[in-house]
XYZ file of C-alpha atoms in Angstrom:
278
model
C 0.073 -0.020 -0.040
C 2.947 2.363 0.969
C 4.783 1.704 -2.350
C 1.197 2.370 -4.249
C 0.552 5.287 -2.799
C 3.963 6.708 -3.550
C 3.544 5.902 -7.128
C 0.364 7.456 -7.036
C 1.885 10.440 -5.903
C 4.581 10.659 -8.097
C 2.421 9.885 -11.346
C 0.432 13.031 -9.866
C 3.447 15.247 -9.623
C 4.983 14.359 -13.035
C 1.289 15.185 -14.686
C 1.418 18.557 -12.957
C 4.412 19.306 -14.343
C 3.454 18.061 -17.674
C 0.229 20.703 -17.763
C 2.226 23.618 -16.203
C 2.674 25.993 -19.198
C 6.437 26.595 -20.042
C 7.155 30.392 -19.935
C 8.672 31.923 -23.366
C 11.448 33.894 -23.378
C 10.835 37.624 -23.055
C 11.270 40.677 -25.124
C 14.886 40.679 -23.018
C 15.949 37.094 -23.965
C 14.900 37.645 -27.558
C 16.909 40.464 -28.087
C 19.950 39.294 -26.807
C 19.367 35.783 -28.885
C 19.218 37.777 -32.050
C 22.442 40.082 -31.542
C 20.788 43.649 -32.142
C 17.998 46.341 -30.789
C 15.490 47.042 -32.982
C 14.419 50.850 -32.090
C 11.848 53.086 -33.006
C 12.607 56.198 -33.930
C 12.194 59.270 -36.238
C 14.617 61.464 -38.715
C 13.748 64.794 -39.143
C 13.756 66.608 -35.605
C 16.533 67.781 -34.609
C 18.301 67.299 -31.743
C 16.569 64.347 -31.252
C 16.774 62.608 -34.155
C 17.726 63.513 -37.560
C 20.322 62.948 -40.274
C 23.608 63.784 -40.384
C 25.449 65.320 -43.730
C 26.430 61.430 -44.405
C 23.577 60.251 -44.364
C 23.654 58.942 -40.525
C 21.122 58.718 -37.986
C 22.077 61.176 -35.128
C 20.282 63.079 -32.022
C 19.502 62.866 -28.148
C 16.805 59.886 -29.094
C 19.382 58.122 -30.850
C 21.498 58.073 -28.447
C 19.695 56.704 -25.894
C 19.582 53.529 -28.300
C 22.975 53.480 -28.095
C 22.899 53.380 -24.088
C 20.664 50.482 -24.233
C 22.283 48.892 -27.019
C 25.879 48.992 -24.894
C 24.445 47.520 -22.042
C 22.944 44.613 -24.211
C 25.759 43.852 -26.189
C 28.742 46.027 -25.011
C 29.027 47.777 -28.270
C 26.683 50.866 -28.476
C 25.993 50.449 -32.721
C 24.408 46.792 -32.493
C 21.090 48.943 -33.403
C 18.481 48.145 -36.472
C 16.652 51.280 -36.625
C 12.988 51.413 -37.547
C 12.211 55.087 -39.363
C 8.574 55.797 -37.909
C 6.030 58.755 -38.071
C 4.760 60.055 -34.673
C 1.415 58.362 -34.989
C 3.239 54.903 -35.132
C 5.260 55.388 -32.143
C 2.823 53.139 -30.232
C 1.608 50.900 -32.979
C 4.775 49.760 -33.780
C 5.149 48.953 -30.085
C 2.137 46.679 -29.473
C 2.757 45.034 -33.046
C 6.143 44.045 -31.683
C 7.546 45.916 -35.144
C 10.189 47.800 -32.875
C 11.494 46.371 -29.522
C 11.420 50.099 -27.954
C 10.732 53.388 -29.020
C 12.791 56.478 -28.119
C 11.107 59.640 -29.958
C 10.676 62.579 -27.928
C 7.470 61.134 -26.857
C 5.860 62.525 -24.116
C 4.515 60.690 -21.326
C 0.835 61.225 -20.615
C -1.885 58.707 -18.787
C -3.743 57.962 -21.688
C -0.417 56.733 -23.400
C 0.507 54.918 -20.560
C -2.535 52.778 -20.783
C -1.078 51.616 -24.447
C 2.335 51.081 -23.583
C 4.636 50.881 -20.587
C 6.936 53.770 -20.461
C 10.522 53.652 -18.851
C 11.810 56.711 -16.636
C 12.294 59.972 -17.950
C 15.234 60.762 -19.671
C 14.557 64.295 -20.441
C 12.042 67.456 -18.879
C 10.970 69.223 -21.872
C 9.678 72.743 -21.437
C 8.872 75.989 -23.294
C 11.935 78.707 -23.164
C 12.479 82.221 -24.400
C 15.107 83.151 -26.424
C 16.708 86.299 -26.806
C 19.329 88.037 -28.846
C 22.886 88.449 -27.198
C 22.590 91.881 -27.975
C 19.119 92.760 -27.941
C 17.174 95.399 -25.489
C 15.896 92.872 -22.960
C 18.634 90.800 -20.507
C 16.016 88.308 -19.209
C 12.666 87.287 -18.471
C 12.323 89.823 -15.862
C 13.190 92.519 -18.656
C 10.632 90.857 -21.111
C 7.768 90.473 -18.200
C 8.249 94.472 -16.407
C 7.962 95.387 -20.389
C 4.509 94.358 -20.374
C 2.684 94.671 -23.483
C 5.411 96.312 -25.306
C 7.065 92.657 -26.003
C 6.472 90.641 -28.705
C 7.080 87.061 -28.797
C 6.789 85.213 -31.709
C 5.620 81.554 -31.558
C 5.190 78.686 -33.782
C 1.113 78.637 -34.824
C -1.432 76.347 -32.901
C -4.974 76.981 -31.093
C -3.207 77.321 -27.668
C 0.302 79.047 -28.545
C -1.212 82.460 -27.407
C -2.586 81.042 -24.186
C 0.472 79.354 -23.551
C 2.663 82.508 -24.109
C 0.532 84.291 -22.195
C 1.168 81.704 -19.033
C 4.561 83.323 -19.072
C 4.265 86.725 -19.936
C 0.154 87.847 -19.547
C 0.563 91.197 -21.669
C 2.662 90.271 -24.822
C 2.053 90.718 -28.118
C 1.851 87.247 -29.772
C 3.072 86.797 -33.372
C 2.143 83.473 -34.751
C 3.959 81.816 -37.290
C 3.761 78.664 -39.948
C 7.075 77.399 -39.273
C 9.973 77.147 -36.084
C 12.785 79.184 -38.647
C 10.071 81.802 -39.136
C 9.777 82.713 -35.436
C 13.208 82.644 -35.361
C 13.817 85.045 -38.426
C 11.398 86.978 -36.528
C 13.944 87.318 -33.700
C 16.715 88.227 -36.024
C 14.947 90.945 -37.863
C 13.729 92.826 -35.037
C 9.852 91.568 -35.312
C 9.949 90.106 -31.980
C 11.733 90.250 -28.705
C 11.787 87.043 -28.011
C 11.015 83.401 -29.796
C 8.909 80.806 -27.599
C 9.202 77.350 -28.259
C 10.621 73.766 -26.435
C 13.579 74.667 -24.714
C 15.366 71.686 -26.627
C 14.920 73.382 -29.327
C 16.678 76.630 -28.212
C 19.224 75.069 -26.691
C 19.977 73.437 -30.054
C 19.447 76.623 -31.936
C 21.608 78.155 -29.851
C 24.490 75.786 -30.012
C 24.347 75.689 -33.681
C 24.661 79.611 -33.274
C 27.189 80.366 -30.553
C 27.224 83.676 -29.013
C 24.443 85.206 -31.070
C 21.311 84.653 -28.507
C 20.719 83.399 -24.932
C 17.911 81.819 -22.702
C 15.856 84.252 -21.075
C 16.204 82.034 -17.861
C 12.499 80.990 -17.638
C 10.905 77.664 -18.454
C 7.340 76.665 -18.034
C 4.607 73.894 -19.386
C 6.547 71.128 -18.149
C 6.499 67.749 -19.946
C 8.148 64.169 -19.356
C 10.046 62.172 -22.222
C 10.618 58.613 -21.832
C 11.262 55.543 -24.116
C 8.436 53.027 -24.818
C 8.468 49.272 -24.896
C 5.401 46.755 -24.544
C 3.120 46.355 -22.006
C 3.448 43.207 -20.110
C 7.148 42.437 -19.953
C 8.654 43.651 -16.465
C 11.992 42.268 -17.230
C 12.730 44.110 -20.830
C 11.301 47.294 -18.795
C 13.387 46.666 -15.741
C 16.344 45.876 -17.677
C 16.371 49.041 -19.968
C 15.374 51.363 -16.891
C 18.582 50.241 -15.388
C 20.506 51.047 -18.162
C 18.992 54.351 -18.685
C 18.963 54.950 -15.028
C 22.966 54.112 -14.826
C 23.638 56.772 -18.079
C 22.302 59.350 -15.674
C 23.744 58.289 -12.658
C 26.098 55.946 -12.435
C 28.771 53.893 -14.941
C 27.338 55.383 -18.373
C 27.252 58.683 -16.876
C 30.167 60.293 -18.842
C 28.688 59.115 -22.972
C 25.011 60.763 -21.239
C 26.866 63.786 -19.986
C 28.878 64.296 -23.406
C 25.601 63.412 -25.304
C 23.483 66.341 -23.575
C 26.457 68.715 -24.171
C 26.317 67.741 -27.802
C 22.885 68.468 -28.239
C 21.757 71.188 -25.935
C 24.510 72.587 -25.290
C 25.038 72.379 -21.298
C 27.671 70.586 -18.737
C 25.950 68.354 -16.405
C 26.856 67.754 -12.706
C 28.465 64.574 -12.344
C 26.067 62.272 -9.642
C 27.275 63.253 -6.178
C 29.311 60.168 -4.520
C 27.969 58.620 -1.679
C 24.256 58.239 -0.522
C 22.153 57.665 -3.713
C 20.948 61.158 -5.094
C 17.434 58.745 -5.774
C 16.788 59.272 -1.972
C 17.595 62.687 -1.131
């Protein structure tokens, strides 16, 4: 009876093991087995993602891909790029056309229901650019001038309200392209140009000494990469790679990229107690 009981118990254990589904490899294992990262991004928006004179894809978003590829393979160039429009960012993730999207994607609650966002790698906002030798020294000067100030801004339904959130009395001139808002500032038709701070930083980097930041930012929004929902291992890995680029062993690469595209030097992470918990 004892032998029969043990045999029966063993049979039940074997049957249970055989009926337990074997978990398929996750995205991390899939990418490692493939040998390269498939990154979704754009190609027409400096300083985030754009082509160089020799047709090489470059920019801050592209560098985030290099960080992840290096963490995966020890080689930042093991990347296959999928050039995608802004409206393809989420569909290409949910249909597995890409492993990850890094494409100046603003984090919102609605989007977070469709994809899983990584930790942030940049905090965007609106800024004001002045001519270096212009009439106004900074944001305080612009605000004090009240209705005497004219601000150039890209045309959209929210443009006037956006500018007035920072400069309530300013005259707002809307233009059809970012190039035109810069031309308005250069010609003197505008006292300052208002647009994304990253765009202003890039433009000032490309035109050293000619322009300056007014020193005020508003309308913050978070940029993060996005992956498919439901794979915590993959999300954790990407988060680790980005985190260590901003705070740890890969900080020099992140800081060099930040300097290249935004013209600003980052302060190295403080040694000792982790900055995340201060």
